[in-house]
XYZ file of C-alpha atoms in Angstrom:
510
model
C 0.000 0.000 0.000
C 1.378 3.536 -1.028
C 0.436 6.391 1.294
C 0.018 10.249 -0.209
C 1.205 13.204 1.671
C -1.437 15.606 1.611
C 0.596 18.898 1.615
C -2.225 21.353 1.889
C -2.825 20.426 5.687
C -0.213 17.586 5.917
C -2.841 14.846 6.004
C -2.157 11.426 5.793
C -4.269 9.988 2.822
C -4.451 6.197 1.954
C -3.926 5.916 -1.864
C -7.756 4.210 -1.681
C -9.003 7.474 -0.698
C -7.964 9.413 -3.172
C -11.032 9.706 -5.872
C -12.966 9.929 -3.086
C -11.081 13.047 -1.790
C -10.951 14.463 -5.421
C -14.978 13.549 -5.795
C -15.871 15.772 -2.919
C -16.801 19.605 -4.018
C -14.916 21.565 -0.927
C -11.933 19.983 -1.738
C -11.596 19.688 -5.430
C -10.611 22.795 -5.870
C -8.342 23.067 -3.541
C -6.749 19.778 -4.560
C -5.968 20.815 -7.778
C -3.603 23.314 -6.094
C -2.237 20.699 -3.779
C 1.128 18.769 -3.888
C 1.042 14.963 -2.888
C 3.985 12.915 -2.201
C 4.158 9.566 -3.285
C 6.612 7.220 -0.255
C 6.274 3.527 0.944
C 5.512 3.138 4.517
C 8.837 1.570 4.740
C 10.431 4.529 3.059
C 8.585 6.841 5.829
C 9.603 5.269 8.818
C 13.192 7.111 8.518
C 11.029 10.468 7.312
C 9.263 13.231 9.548
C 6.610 14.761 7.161
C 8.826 18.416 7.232
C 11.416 16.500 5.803
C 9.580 14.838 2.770
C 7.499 18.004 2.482
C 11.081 19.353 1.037
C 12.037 16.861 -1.223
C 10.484 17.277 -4.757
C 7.495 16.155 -5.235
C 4.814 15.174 -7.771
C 2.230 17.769 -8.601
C -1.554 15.778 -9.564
C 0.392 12.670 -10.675
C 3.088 15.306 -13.133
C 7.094 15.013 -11.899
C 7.867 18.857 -11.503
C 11.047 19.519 -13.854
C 14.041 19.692 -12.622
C 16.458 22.612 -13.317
C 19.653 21.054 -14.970
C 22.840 20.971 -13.480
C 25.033 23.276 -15.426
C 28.939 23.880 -15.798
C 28.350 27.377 -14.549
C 26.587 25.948 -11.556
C 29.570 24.110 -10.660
C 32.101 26.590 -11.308
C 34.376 26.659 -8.443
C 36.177 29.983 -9.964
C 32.931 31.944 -8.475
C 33.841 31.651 -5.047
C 37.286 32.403 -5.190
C 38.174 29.035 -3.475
C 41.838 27.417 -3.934
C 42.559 25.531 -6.913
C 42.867 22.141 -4.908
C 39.220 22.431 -3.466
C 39.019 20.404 -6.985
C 41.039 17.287 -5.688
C 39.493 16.913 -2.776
C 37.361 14.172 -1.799
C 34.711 16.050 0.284
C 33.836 18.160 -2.793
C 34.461 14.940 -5.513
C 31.609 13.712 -3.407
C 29.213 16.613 -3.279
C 29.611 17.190 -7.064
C 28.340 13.522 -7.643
C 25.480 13.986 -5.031
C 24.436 16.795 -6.966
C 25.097 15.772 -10.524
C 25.365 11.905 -10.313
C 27.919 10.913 -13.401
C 29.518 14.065 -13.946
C 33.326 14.125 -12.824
C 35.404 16.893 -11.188
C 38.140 18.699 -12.938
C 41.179 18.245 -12.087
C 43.425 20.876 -10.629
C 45.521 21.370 -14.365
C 42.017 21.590 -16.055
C 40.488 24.278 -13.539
C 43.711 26.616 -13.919
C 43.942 25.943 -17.679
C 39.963 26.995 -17.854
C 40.965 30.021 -15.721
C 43.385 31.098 -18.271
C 40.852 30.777 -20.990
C 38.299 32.468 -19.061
C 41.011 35.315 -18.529
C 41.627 35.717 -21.783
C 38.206 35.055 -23.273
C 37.423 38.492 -20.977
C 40.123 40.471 -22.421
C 38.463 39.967 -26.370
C 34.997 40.602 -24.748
C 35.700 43.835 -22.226
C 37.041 46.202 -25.632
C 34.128 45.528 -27.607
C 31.633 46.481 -24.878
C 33.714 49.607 -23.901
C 32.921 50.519 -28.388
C 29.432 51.511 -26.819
C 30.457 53.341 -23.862
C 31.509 56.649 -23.663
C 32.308 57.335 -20.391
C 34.105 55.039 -17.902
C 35.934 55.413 -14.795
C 38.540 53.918 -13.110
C 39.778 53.113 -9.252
C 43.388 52.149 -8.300
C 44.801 50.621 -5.894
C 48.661 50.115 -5.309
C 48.964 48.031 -2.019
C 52.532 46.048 -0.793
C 52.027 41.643 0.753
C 55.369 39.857 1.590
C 57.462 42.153 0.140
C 55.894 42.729 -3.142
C 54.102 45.240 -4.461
C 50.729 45.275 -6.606
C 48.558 47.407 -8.539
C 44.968 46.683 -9.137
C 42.947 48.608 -11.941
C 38.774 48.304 -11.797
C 36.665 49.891 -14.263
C 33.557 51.308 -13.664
C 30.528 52.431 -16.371
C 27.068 52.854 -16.157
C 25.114 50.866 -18.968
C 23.768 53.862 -21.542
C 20.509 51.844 -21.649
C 19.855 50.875 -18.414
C 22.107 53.004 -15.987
C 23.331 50.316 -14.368
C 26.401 50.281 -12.676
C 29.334 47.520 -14.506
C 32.875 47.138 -12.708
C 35.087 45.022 -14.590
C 38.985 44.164 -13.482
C 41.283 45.626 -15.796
C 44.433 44.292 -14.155
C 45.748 43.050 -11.257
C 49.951 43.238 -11.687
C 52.897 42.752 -9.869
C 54.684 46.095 -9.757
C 58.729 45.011 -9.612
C 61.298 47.770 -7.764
C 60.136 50.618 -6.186
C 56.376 51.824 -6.991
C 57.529 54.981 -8.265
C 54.927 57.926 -10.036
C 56.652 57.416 -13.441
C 56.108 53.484 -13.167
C 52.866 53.791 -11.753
C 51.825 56.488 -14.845
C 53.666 53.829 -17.270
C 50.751 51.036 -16.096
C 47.914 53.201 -15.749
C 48.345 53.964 -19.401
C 49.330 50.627 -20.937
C 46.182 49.014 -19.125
C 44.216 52.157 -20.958
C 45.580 51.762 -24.233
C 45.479 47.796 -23.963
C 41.352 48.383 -23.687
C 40.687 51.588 -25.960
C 39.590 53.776 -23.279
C 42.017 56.509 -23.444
C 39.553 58.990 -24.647
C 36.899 57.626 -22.155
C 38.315 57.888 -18.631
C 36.622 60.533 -16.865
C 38.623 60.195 -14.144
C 40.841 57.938 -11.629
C 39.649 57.543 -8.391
C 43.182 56.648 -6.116
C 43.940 57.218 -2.301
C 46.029 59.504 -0.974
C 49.355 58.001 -1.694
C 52.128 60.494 -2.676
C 53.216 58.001 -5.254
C 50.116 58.834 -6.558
C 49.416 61.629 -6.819
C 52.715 63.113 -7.625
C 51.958 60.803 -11.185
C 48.766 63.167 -11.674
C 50.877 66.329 -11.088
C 53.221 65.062 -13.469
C 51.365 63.481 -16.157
C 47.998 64.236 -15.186
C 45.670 66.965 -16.925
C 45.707 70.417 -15.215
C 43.500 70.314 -11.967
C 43.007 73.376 -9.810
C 42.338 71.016 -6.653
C 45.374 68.830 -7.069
C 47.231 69.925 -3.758
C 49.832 67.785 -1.723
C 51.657 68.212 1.222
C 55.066 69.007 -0.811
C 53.545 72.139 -2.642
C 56.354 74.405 -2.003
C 58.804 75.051 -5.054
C 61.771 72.605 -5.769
C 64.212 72.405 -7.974
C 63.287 70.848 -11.766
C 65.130 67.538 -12.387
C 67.109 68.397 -15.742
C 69.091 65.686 -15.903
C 65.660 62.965 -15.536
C 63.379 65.063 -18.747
C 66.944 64.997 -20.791
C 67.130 61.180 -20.338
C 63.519 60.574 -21.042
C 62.909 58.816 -24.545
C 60.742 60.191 -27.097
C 57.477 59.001 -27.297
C 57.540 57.687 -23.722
C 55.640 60.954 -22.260
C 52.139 59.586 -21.433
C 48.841 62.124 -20.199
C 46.613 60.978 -17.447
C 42.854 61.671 -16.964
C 41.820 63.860 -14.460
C 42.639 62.451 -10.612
C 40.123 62.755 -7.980
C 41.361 61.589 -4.309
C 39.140 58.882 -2.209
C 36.566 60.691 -0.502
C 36.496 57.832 2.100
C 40.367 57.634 2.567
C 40.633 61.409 2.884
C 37.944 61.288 5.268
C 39.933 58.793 7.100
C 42.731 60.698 6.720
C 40.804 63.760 8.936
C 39.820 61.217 11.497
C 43.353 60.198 12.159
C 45.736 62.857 11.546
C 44.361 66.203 11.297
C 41.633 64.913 14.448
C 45.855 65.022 15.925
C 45.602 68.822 16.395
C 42.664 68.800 18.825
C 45.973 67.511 21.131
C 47.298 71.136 21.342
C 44.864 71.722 23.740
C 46.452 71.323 27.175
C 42.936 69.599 29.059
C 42.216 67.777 25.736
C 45.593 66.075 25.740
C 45.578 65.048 28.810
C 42.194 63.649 29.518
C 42.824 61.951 25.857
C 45.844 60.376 26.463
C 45.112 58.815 29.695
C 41.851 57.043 28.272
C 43.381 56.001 24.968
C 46.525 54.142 27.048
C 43.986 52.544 29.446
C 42.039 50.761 26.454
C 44.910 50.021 24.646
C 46.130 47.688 27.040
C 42.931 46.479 27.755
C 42.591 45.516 23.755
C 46.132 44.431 23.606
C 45.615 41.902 26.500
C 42.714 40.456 24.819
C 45.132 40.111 21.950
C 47.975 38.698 23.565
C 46.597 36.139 26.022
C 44.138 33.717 25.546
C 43.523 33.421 29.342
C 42.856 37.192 29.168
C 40.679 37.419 26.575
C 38.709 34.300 28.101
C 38.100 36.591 31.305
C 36.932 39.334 29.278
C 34.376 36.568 27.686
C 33.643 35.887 30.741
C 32.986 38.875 32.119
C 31.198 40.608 29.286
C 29.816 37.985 27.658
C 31.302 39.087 24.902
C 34.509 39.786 23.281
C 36.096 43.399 22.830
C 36.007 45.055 19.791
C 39.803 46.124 18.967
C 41.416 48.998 16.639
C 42.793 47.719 13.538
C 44.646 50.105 11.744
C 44.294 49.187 8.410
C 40.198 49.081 8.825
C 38.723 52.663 9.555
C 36.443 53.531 12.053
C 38.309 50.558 13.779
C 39.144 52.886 16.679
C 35.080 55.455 17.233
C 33.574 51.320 17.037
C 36.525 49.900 19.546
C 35.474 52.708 22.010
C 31.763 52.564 21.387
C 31.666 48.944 22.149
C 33.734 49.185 25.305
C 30.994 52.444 26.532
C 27.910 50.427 25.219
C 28.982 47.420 27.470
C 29.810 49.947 30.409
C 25.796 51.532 30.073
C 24.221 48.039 30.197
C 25.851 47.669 33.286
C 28.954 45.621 32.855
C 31.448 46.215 35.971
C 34.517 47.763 33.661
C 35.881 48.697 36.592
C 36.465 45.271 37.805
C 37.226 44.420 34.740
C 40.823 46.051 34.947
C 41.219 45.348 38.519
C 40.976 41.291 37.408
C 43.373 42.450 34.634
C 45.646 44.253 36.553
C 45.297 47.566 34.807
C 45.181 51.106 35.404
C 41.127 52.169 36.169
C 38.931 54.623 34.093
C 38.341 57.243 36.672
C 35.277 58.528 37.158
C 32.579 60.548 35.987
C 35.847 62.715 34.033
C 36.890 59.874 31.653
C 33.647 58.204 30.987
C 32.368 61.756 30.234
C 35.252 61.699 27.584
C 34.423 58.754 25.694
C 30.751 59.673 25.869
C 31.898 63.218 23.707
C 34.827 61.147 21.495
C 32.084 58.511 20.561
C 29.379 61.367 20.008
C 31.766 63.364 17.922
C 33.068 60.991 15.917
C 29.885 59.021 15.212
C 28.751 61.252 12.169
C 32.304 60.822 10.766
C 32.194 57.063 11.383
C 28.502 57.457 9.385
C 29.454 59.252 7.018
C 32.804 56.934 5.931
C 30.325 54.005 5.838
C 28.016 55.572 3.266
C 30.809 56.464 1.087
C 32.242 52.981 1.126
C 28.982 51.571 -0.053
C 29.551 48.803 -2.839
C 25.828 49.587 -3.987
C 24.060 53.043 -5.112
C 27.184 55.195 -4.157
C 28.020 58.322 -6.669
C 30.304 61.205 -6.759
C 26.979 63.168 -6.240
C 26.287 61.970 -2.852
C 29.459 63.617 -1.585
C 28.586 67.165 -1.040
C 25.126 65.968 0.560
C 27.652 63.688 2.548
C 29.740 66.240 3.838
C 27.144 68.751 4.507
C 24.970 66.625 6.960
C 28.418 65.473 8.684
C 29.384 69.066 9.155
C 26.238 70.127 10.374
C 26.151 66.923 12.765
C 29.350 67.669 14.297
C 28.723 71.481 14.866
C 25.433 70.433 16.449
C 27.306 68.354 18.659
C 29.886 71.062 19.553
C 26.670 73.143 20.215
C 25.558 71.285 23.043
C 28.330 72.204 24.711
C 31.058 69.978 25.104
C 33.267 69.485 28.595
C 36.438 67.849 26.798
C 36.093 67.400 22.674
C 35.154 70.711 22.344
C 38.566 70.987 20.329
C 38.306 67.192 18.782
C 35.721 69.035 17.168
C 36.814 71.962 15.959
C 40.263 69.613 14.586
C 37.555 67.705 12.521
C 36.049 70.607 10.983
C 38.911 72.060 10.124
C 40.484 69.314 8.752
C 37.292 68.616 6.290
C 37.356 72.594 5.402
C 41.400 72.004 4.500
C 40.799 68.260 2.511
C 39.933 69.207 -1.284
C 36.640 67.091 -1.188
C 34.305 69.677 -1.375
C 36.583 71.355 -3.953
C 36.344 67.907 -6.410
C 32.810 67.819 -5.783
C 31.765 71.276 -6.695
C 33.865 71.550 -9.944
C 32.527 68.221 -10.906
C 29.042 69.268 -10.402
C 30.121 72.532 -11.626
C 31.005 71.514 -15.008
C 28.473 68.710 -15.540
C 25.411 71.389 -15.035
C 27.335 73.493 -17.101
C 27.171 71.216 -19.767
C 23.633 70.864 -19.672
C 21.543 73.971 -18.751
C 24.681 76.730 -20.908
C 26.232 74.290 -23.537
C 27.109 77.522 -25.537
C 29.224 78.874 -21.871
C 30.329 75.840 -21.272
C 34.554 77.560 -21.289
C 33.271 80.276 -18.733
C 34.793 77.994 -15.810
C 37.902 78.126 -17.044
C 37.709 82.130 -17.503
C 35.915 82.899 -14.590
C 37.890 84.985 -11.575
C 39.157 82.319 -8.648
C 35.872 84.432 -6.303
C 33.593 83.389 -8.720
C 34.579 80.024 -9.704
C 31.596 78.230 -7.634
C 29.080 80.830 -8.982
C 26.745 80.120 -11.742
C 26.061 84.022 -12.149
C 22.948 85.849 -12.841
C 22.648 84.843 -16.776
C 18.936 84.141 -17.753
C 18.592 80.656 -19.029
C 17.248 79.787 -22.499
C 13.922 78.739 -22.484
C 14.886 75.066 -23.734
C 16.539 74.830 -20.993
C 14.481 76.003 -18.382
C 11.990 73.464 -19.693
C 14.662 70.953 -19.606
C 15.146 71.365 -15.612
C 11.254 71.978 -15.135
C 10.367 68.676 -16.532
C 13.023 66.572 -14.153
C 12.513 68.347 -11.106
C 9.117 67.752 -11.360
C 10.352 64.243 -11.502
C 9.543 62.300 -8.113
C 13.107 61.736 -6.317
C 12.647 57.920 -5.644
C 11.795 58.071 -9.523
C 13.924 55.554 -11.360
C 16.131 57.723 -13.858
C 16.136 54.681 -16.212
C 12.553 55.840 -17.126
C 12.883 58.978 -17.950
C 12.153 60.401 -21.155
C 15.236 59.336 -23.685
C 15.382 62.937 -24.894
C 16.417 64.263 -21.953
C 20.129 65.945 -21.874
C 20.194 64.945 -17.902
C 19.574 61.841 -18.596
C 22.467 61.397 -21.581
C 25.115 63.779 -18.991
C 23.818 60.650 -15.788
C 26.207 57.920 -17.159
C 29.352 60.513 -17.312
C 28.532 62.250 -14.191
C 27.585 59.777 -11.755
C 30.926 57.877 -10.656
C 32.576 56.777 -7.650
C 33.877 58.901 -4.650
């Protein structure tokens, strides 16, 4: 006898019942929706009904179709595991499971496929980059075991669709010393490799000098390119005499991480907030305390067991290479002292130097509330998803006005932590790469005929758009998409539109 799983209520149905079920008129229809599984009683002694409910199962006497088991379903390349995950057994094993009589490549195959794959995307990327005319690209020059790499990504929003594409141009070992002609030397053989010379709007890099000193030098002419060695030196004769002909190469215009340079504010030029005498000292006696509280945690395992213990919990410690490492470090350890965690004790157990109190709990309370719109504001700009160049002066606004609110309220100790923060976004060029971008992309639209008045416009009035009357084409133009509802996908908007056409150039990362 074969028993039928009734699905629609779990019911257990004898296979005898089952025109009589389907006969009766409150049912029927609902049957016809229902899915019935077909198992000996043998078969369901080893079975709870959840678990056959999630096995396939026939549908009114029709097997369901299975999807079929692919190559690209299998493709161990897609989650960037090691080449031997191949040859071993566990994984032989689950690849017949799934796909009974298909075999596993072997470890030569995979990296030989990998190759293919490689260059297979090389043909492809240069004829999709024919129908785009605007791309731009992030580097990244970073140093593991005494080597040095370079990583190139593009980035280009699809002229049909807007959607954002990143591609890897290359990823290259980067032999001697990383220097700004080298680095300018690989920038533009990866450009010329893919056609895009013409199409780069821009390079999006952090703040390394190696860097940037490669835009001053082979860059286009930026008014915002600033570094910390702007004084006059000496020209190197005897370097432009030696230089071949031919090997002079121009860059695209450079625009500096947002989200590095904001970094860069929270760490160094936060520094200056030290000058003041009350500041410093309150500052440095908290910040030694939880140091060695997250460096025993670190560096013994009986330690960091106690604080498990104690907390219930681990402690969240600095890295340096992650940012906000430190404002979340500190948060943490303040969160855990509000919910009523002894901290106290905690360094008595640990045989540590106590936060005293109410001063240096007061501190923490105005570091954490200070920095928490800078923390905020780094994690929006380092979003992998909906992030443009033209959320960066909206960005920097709202963390401005967040911090000066919080220096409002009157502050007993970070009053200059503050002040250090502001100044050092007023001194970053941010807000200067954001405006001339935005500057000369509106430009573009609403005065195509005064497009060049940038570029002859007095350093005062740079940032203003003056009082010229605009045509009435283009007052129609901005009419129509500000009428345009904000959560209004651009995608849809009228093809004619010039905003729409300037979206794919404009709209790049920070």
């Amino acid at each position: 006898m074969l028993l039928l799983i009734y699905a629609g209520c779990n019911r257990w149905v004898e296979k005898d019942a089952w025109a009589m079920l389907m006969r009766s008129p409150n049912d029927s229809m609902f049957c016809r929706s229902a899915c019935f599984i077909y198992w000996t009683p043998e078969q369901l002694k080893c079975r709870s009904v959840t678990g056959v409910l999630s096995n396939k199962y026939r549908s009114l006497g029709q097997t369901q179709a299975k999807p079929a088991m692919t190559a690209e379903k299998l493709n161990a390349l897609k989650g960037l595991h090691s080449f031997s995950i191949v040859e071993e057994k566990a994984f032989k094993d689950l690849v017949e499971h799934l796909a009974p009589g298909r075999k596993t490549l072997t470890r030569r195959m995979l990296t030989d496929r990998l190759d293919a794959c490689f260059e297979d995307m090389k043909q492809k990327l240069p004829l999709e980059f024919i129908n785009v005319d605007h791309v731009a690209v992030s580097a990244d020059l970073w140093s593991s075991f005494h080597r040095s790499f370079i990583g190139i990504v593009a980035l280009w929003l699809d002229p049909s669709t807007l959607e954002r594409k990143t591609a890897a141009l290359a990823f290259r070992r980067v032999i001697g010393h990383a220097t700004y002609d080298k680095l300018a030397e690989v920038l533009s053989s990866v450009f010329a490799e893919y056609g895009i010379q013409g199409k780069v709007t821009s390079v999006v890099t952090d703040n390394g000098s190696n860097f940037v000193k490669a835009f001053r030098v082979f860059g286009e002419s930026e008014t915002n390119e600033t570094d910390d060695e702007s004084e006059m030196r000496p020209a190197d004769l005897t370097g432009i005499l030696n230089t071949p002909d031919g090997s002079e190469c121009v860059l695209p215009p450079h625009i500096r991480c947002a989200a590095h340079t904001l970094n860069l504010v929270a760490t160094s030029d936060s520094a200056a907030a030290e000058l003041d005498a009350q500041y410093s000292r309150v500052a440095k006696s908290v910040f030694k305390k939880c140091s060695a509280l997250w460096s025993k945690q670190g560096q013994s395992n009986i330690s960091a067991d106690l604080i498990k213990s104690h907390c219930g919990v681990y402690l969240r410690r600095p890295v340096p290479t992650r940012w906000n490492s430190l404002h979340d470090a500190m948060e943490h350890l303040l969160k855990l002292h509000n919910e009523g965690k002894d901290i106290e004790r905690l360094f008595c157990i640990l045989k540590l130097p106590v936060l005293h109190r109410p001063a240096e709990y007061k501190f923490m309370e105005e570091y954490c509330s200070v920095m928490k719109p800078l923390s905020c504001a780094l994690d929006v700009l380092q979003r992998q998803e909906h992030m443009f160049i033209g959320y960066l002066l909206p960005t920097l606004a709202v963390l401005e006005k967040r911090i000066k609110y919080e220096a409002m309220k009157g502050l007993s100790y970070c009053g200059p932590l503050a002040s250090a923060v502001l100044d050092g976004i007023e001194k970053s060029s941010m807000r200067d790469q954001a405006t001339m971008n935005v500057r000369t992309e509106l430009a573009a639209v609403t005065q195509p005929a005064r497009a060049d008045v940038a570029a002859s416009s007095a350093p005062e009035d740079f940032f203003s758009f003056g009082l010229q009357t605009l045509p009435a084409e283009t007052q129609d133009e901005l009419s129509r998409y500000l009428l345009v509802p904000g959560d209004y996908p651009l995608r849809r908007m009228p093809r004619q539109l010039a905003i729409r056409a300037r979206e794919a150039a404009y709209n790049r990362n920070t």
